[in-house]
CSV table of C-alpha atoms in Angstrom, one decimal:
chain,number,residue,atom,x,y,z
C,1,UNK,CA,0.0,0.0,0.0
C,2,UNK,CA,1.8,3.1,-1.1
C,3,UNK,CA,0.8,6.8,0.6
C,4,UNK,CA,-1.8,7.3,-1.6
C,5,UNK,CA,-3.6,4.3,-1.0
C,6,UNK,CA,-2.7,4.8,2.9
C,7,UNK,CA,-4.6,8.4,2.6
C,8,UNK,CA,-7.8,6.8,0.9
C,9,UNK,CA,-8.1,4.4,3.3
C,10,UNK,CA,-7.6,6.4,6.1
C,11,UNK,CA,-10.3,9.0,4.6
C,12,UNK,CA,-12.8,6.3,4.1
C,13,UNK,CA,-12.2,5.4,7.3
C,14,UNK,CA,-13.0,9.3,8.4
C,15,UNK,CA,-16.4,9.0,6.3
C,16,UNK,CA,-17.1,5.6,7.6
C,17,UNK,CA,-17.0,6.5,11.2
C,18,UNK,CA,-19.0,10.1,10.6
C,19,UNK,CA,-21.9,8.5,8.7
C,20,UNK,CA,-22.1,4.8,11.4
C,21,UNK,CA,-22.7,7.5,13.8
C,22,UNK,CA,-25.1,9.1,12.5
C,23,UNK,CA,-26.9,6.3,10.9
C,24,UNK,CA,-24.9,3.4,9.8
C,25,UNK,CA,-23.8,2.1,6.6
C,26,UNK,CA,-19.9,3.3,6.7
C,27,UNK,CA,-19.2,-0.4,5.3
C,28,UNK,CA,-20.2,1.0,2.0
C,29,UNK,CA,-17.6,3.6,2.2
C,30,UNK,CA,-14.3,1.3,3.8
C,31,UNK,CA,-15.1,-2.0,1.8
C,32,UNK,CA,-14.9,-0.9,-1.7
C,33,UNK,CA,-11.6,1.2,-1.0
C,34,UNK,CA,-9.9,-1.7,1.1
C,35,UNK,CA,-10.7,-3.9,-2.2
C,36,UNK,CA,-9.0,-1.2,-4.5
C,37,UNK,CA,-6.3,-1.4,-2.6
C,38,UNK,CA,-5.8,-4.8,-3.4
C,39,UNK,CA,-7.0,-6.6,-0.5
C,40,UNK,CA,-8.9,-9.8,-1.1
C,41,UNK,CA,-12.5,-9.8,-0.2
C,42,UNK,CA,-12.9,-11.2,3.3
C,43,UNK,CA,-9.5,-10.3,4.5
C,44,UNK,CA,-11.2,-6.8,3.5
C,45,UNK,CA,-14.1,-7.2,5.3
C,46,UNK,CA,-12.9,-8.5,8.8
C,47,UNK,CA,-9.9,-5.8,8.5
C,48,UNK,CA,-12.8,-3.3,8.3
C,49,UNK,CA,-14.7,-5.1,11.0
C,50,UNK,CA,-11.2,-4.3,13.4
C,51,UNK,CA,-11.3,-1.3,11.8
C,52,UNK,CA,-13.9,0.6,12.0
C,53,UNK,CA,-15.0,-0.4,16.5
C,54,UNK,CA,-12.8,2.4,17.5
C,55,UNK,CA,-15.2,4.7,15.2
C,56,UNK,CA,-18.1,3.0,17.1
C,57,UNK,CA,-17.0,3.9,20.1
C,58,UNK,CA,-15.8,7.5,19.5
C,59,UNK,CA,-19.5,7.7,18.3
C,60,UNK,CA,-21.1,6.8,21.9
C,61,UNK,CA,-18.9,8.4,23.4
C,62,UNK,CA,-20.0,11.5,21.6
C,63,UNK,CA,-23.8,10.9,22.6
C,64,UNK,CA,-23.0,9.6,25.6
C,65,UNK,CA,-25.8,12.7,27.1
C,66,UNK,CA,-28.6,10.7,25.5
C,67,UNK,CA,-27.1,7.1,26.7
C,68,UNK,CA,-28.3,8.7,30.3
C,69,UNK,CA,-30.9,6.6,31.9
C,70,UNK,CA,-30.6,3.7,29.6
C,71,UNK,CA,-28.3,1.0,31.3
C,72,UNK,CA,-30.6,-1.6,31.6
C,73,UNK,CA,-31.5,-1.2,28.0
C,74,UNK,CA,-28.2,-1.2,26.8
C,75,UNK,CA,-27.6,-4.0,28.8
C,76,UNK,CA,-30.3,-6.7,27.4
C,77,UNK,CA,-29.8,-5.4,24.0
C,78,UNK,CA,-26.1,-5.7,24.1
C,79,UNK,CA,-26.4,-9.3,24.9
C,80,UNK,CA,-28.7,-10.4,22.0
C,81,UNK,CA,-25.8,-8.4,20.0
C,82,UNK,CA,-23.1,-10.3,21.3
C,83,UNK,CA,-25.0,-13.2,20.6
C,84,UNK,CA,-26.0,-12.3,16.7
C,85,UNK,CA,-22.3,-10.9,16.0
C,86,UNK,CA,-20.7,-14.5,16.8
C,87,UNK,CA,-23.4,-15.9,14.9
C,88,UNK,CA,-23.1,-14.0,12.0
C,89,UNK,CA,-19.0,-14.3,11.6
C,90,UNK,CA,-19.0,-17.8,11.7
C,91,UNK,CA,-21.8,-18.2,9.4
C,92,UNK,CA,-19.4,-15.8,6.9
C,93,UNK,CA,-16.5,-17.7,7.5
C,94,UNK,CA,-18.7,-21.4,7.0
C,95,UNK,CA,-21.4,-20.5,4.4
C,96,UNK,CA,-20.9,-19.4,0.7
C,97,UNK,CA,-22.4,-15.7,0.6
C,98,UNK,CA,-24.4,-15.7,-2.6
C,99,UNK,CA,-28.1,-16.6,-0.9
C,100,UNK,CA,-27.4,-13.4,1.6
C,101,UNK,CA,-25.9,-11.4,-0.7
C,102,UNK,CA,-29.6,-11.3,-2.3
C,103,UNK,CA,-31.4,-11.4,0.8
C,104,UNK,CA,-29.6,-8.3,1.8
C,105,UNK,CA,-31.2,-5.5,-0.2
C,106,UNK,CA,-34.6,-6.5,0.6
C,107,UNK,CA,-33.6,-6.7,4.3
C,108,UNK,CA,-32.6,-3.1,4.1
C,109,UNK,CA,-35.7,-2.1,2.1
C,110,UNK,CA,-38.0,-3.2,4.7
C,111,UNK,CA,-35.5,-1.7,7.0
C,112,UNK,CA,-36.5,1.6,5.2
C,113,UNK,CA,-40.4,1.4,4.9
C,114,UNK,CA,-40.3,1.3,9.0
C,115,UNK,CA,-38.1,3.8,9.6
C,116,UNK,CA,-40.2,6.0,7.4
C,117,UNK,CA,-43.5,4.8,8.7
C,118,UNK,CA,-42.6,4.4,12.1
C,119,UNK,CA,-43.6,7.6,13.5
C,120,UNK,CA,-47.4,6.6,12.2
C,121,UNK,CA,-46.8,3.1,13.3
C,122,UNK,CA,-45.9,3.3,16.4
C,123,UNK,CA,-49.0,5.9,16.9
C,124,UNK,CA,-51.0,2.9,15.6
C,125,UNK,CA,-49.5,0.2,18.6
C,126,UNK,CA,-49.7,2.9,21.6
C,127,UNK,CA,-53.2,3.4,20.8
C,128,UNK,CA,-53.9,-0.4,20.5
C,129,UNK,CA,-52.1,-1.0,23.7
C,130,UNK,CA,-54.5,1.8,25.5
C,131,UNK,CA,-57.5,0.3,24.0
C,132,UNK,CA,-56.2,-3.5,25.4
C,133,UNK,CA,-55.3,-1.8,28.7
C,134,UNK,CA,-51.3,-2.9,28.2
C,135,UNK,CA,-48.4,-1.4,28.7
C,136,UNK,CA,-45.7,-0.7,26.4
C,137,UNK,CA,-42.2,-2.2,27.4
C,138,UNK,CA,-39.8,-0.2,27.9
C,139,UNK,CA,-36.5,-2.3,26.4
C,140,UNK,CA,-39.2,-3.6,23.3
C,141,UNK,CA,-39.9,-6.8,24.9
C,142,UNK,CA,-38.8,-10.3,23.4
C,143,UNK,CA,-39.9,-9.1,19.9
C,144,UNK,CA,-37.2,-6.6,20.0
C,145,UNK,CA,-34.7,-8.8,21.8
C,146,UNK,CA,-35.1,-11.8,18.5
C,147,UNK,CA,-34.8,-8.7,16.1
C,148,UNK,CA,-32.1,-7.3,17.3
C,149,UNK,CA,-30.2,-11.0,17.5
C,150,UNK,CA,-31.3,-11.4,14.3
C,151,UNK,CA,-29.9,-7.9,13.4
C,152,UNK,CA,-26.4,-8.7,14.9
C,153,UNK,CA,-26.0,-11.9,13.2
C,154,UNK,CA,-26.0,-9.9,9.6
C,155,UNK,CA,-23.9,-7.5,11.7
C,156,UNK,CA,-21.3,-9.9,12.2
C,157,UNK,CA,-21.9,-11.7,8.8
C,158,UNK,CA,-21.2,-8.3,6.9
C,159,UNK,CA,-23.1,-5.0,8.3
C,160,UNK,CA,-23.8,-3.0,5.4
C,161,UNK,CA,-26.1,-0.5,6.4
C,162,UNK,CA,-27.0,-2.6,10.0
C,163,UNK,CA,-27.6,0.6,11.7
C,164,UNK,CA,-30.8,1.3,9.2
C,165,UNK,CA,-31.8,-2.1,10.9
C,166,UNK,CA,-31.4,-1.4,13.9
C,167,UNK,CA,-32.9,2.3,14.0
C,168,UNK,CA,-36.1,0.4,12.6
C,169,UNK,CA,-36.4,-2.0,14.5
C,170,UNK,CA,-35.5,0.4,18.2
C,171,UNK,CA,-37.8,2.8,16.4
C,172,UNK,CA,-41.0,0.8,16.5
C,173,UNK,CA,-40.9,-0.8,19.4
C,174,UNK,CA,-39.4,1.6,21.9
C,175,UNK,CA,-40.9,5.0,22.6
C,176,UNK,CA,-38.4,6.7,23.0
C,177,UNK,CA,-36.8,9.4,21.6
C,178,UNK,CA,-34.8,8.8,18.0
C,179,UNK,CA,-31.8,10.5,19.3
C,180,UNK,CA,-31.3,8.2,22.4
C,181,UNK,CA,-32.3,5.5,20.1
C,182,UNK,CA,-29.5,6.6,18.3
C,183,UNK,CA,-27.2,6.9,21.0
C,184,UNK,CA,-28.2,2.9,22.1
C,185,UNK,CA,-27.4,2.1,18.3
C,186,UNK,CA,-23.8,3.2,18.6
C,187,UNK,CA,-23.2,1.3,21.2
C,188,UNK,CA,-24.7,-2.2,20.0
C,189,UNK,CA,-22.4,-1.4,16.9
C,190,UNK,CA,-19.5,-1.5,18.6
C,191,UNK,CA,-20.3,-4.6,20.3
C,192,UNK,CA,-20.8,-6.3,17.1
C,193,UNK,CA,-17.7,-5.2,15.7
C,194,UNK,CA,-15.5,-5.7,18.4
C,195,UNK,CA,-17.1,-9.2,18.9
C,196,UNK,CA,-16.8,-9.9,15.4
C,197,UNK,CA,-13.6,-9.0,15.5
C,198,UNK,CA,-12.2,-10.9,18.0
C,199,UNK,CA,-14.0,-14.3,16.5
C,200,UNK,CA,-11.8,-13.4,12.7
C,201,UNK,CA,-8.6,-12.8,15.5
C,202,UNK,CA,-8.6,-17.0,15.4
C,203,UNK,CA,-9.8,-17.7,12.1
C,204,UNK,CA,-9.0,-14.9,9.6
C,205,UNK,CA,-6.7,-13.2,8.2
C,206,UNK,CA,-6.0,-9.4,8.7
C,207,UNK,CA,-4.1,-6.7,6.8
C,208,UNK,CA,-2.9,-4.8,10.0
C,209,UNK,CA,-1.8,-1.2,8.5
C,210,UNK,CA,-5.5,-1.1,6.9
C,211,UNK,CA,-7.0,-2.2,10.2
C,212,UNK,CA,-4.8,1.0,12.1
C,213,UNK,CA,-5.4,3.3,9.2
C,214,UNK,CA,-9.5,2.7,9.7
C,215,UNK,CA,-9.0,2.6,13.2
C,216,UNK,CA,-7.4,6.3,13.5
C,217,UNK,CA,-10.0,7.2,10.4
C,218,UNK,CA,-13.7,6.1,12.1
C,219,UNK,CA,-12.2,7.3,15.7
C,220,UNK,CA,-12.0,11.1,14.0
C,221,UNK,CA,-15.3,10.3,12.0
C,222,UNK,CA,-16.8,9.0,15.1
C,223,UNK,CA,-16.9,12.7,16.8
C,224,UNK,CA,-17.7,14.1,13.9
C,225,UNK,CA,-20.8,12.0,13.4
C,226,UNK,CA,-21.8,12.8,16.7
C,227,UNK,CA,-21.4,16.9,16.3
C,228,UNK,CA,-23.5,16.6,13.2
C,229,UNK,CA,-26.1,13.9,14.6
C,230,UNK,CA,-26.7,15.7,17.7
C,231,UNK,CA,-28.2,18.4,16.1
C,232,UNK,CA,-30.3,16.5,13.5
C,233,UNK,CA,-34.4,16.8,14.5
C,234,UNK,CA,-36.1,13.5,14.0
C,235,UNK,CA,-37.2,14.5,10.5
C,236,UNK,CA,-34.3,15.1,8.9
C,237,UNK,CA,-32.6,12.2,10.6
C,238,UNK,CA,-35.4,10.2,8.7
C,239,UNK,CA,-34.6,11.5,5.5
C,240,UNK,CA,-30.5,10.9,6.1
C,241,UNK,CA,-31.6,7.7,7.0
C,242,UNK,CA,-33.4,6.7,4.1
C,243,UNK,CA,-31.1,8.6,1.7
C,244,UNK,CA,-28.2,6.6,3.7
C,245,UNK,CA,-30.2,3.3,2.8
C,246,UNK,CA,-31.1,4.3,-0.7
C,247,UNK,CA,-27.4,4.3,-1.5
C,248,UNK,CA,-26.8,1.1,0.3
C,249,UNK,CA,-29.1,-0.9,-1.0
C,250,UNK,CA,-28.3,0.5,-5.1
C,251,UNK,CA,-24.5,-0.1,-4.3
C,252,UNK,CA,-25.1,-3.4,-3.3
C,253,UNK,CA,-27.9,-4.3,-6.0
C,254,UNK,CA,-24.8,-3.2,-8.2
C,255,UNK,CA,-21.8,-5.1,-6.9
């Protein structure tokens, strides 16, 4: 990897770690450089999945204002996480990829239709609760809990755009603000990654100086994301969202 190739990696890594904050989806920005680098395709991806946990921590950190009040949330999500993410990178390192590879863009469609009718939705499910005399829960329940495993296991398997998914799902079935949604996002991404990551330690093979170039990249992009995040209103997180998505799901349609 020449200097060049060192600086577009590095500023991937930058625009990876700004837009995961904010959203998700910095895959699409990390994988296809590490590949034009030269790097074969899963040493890409799990050099990437290294890469790119500092930059999802440097995003919680930077919300960590709406993370206040949330432990025990973070805490049952963050296990179904951990759960999904080992799943997921031993079904990439075991299974041939071309059945998820088309499963993937509808996943991130659907992904899209809730985040953009969620505010409507979740109208919809507070009033039926009222009506039924329930309560909603206040982690989502075990719905939540078997998406959000479910969620983590493509996570681990690749992540494209997994923070779309996981916004969707948080967003329907917690009432909650979409900023501290948000906030619980970045820090189930990091678990993914980092768990990931240390499941490929034992059986993958990783290109080091891209894995420290991302590293320093997504850490930068990470407070960045969270600057511009912050100061998103719900709407035009939405539409970042599903413009985020959009381009995800084309890129990959695409490739």
């Amino acid at each position: 990897m020449n200097i060049w190739e060192a600086l577009a990696v590095c500023v991937a890594g930058i625009g990876a770690g700004t837009i995961n904050t904010i959203v998700g989806s910095g895959t699409l920005i990390t994988f296809p450089v590490l590949l034009a680098v030269g790097l074969p395709p899963v040493t890409a991806n799990v050099s990437n999945t290294l890469g790119l946990v500092p930059g999802s921590i440097s995003g919680a950190i930077g919300y960590r204002r709406e993370l206040r009040g949330q432990r025990g949330r973070v805490l049952r999500l963050s296990a179904a996480a951990l759960v999904g993410a080992v799943t997921g990178a031993a079904l990439l390192i075991s299974l041939p990829s071309a059945a998820f590879d088309m499963i993937v863009p509808v996943l991130i469609a659907l992904a899209l239709v809730l985040v953009v009718a969620q505010p409507r939705l979740a109208r919809a499910i507070r009033r039926r609760r009222e009506r039924n005399g329930g309560a909603a829960h206040p982690h989502g329940g075990p719905a939540l809990l078997g998406g959000m495993t479910l969620a983590s296991m493509y996570g681990g398997y690749f992540g494209a755009a997994q923070g779309v998914i996981y916004l969707a799902l948080m967003g329907l079935l917690i009432n909650d603000d979409l900023q501290r949604i948000n906030a619980v996002k970045n820090i189930l991404g990091a678990i993914v990654n980092g768990a990931a990551a240390v499941f490929f330690l034992f059986v993958a093979d990783f290109d080091w100086i891209a894995v420290l170039l991302i590293a320093v990249g997504s850490a930068v992009g990470g407070q960045l994301g969270a600057r511009l995040g912050r100061r998103l209103p719900p709407t035009a997180l939405r539409a970042v969202i599903v413009a985020v998505g959009t381009a995800a799901i084309i890129q990959l349609v695409l490739n």
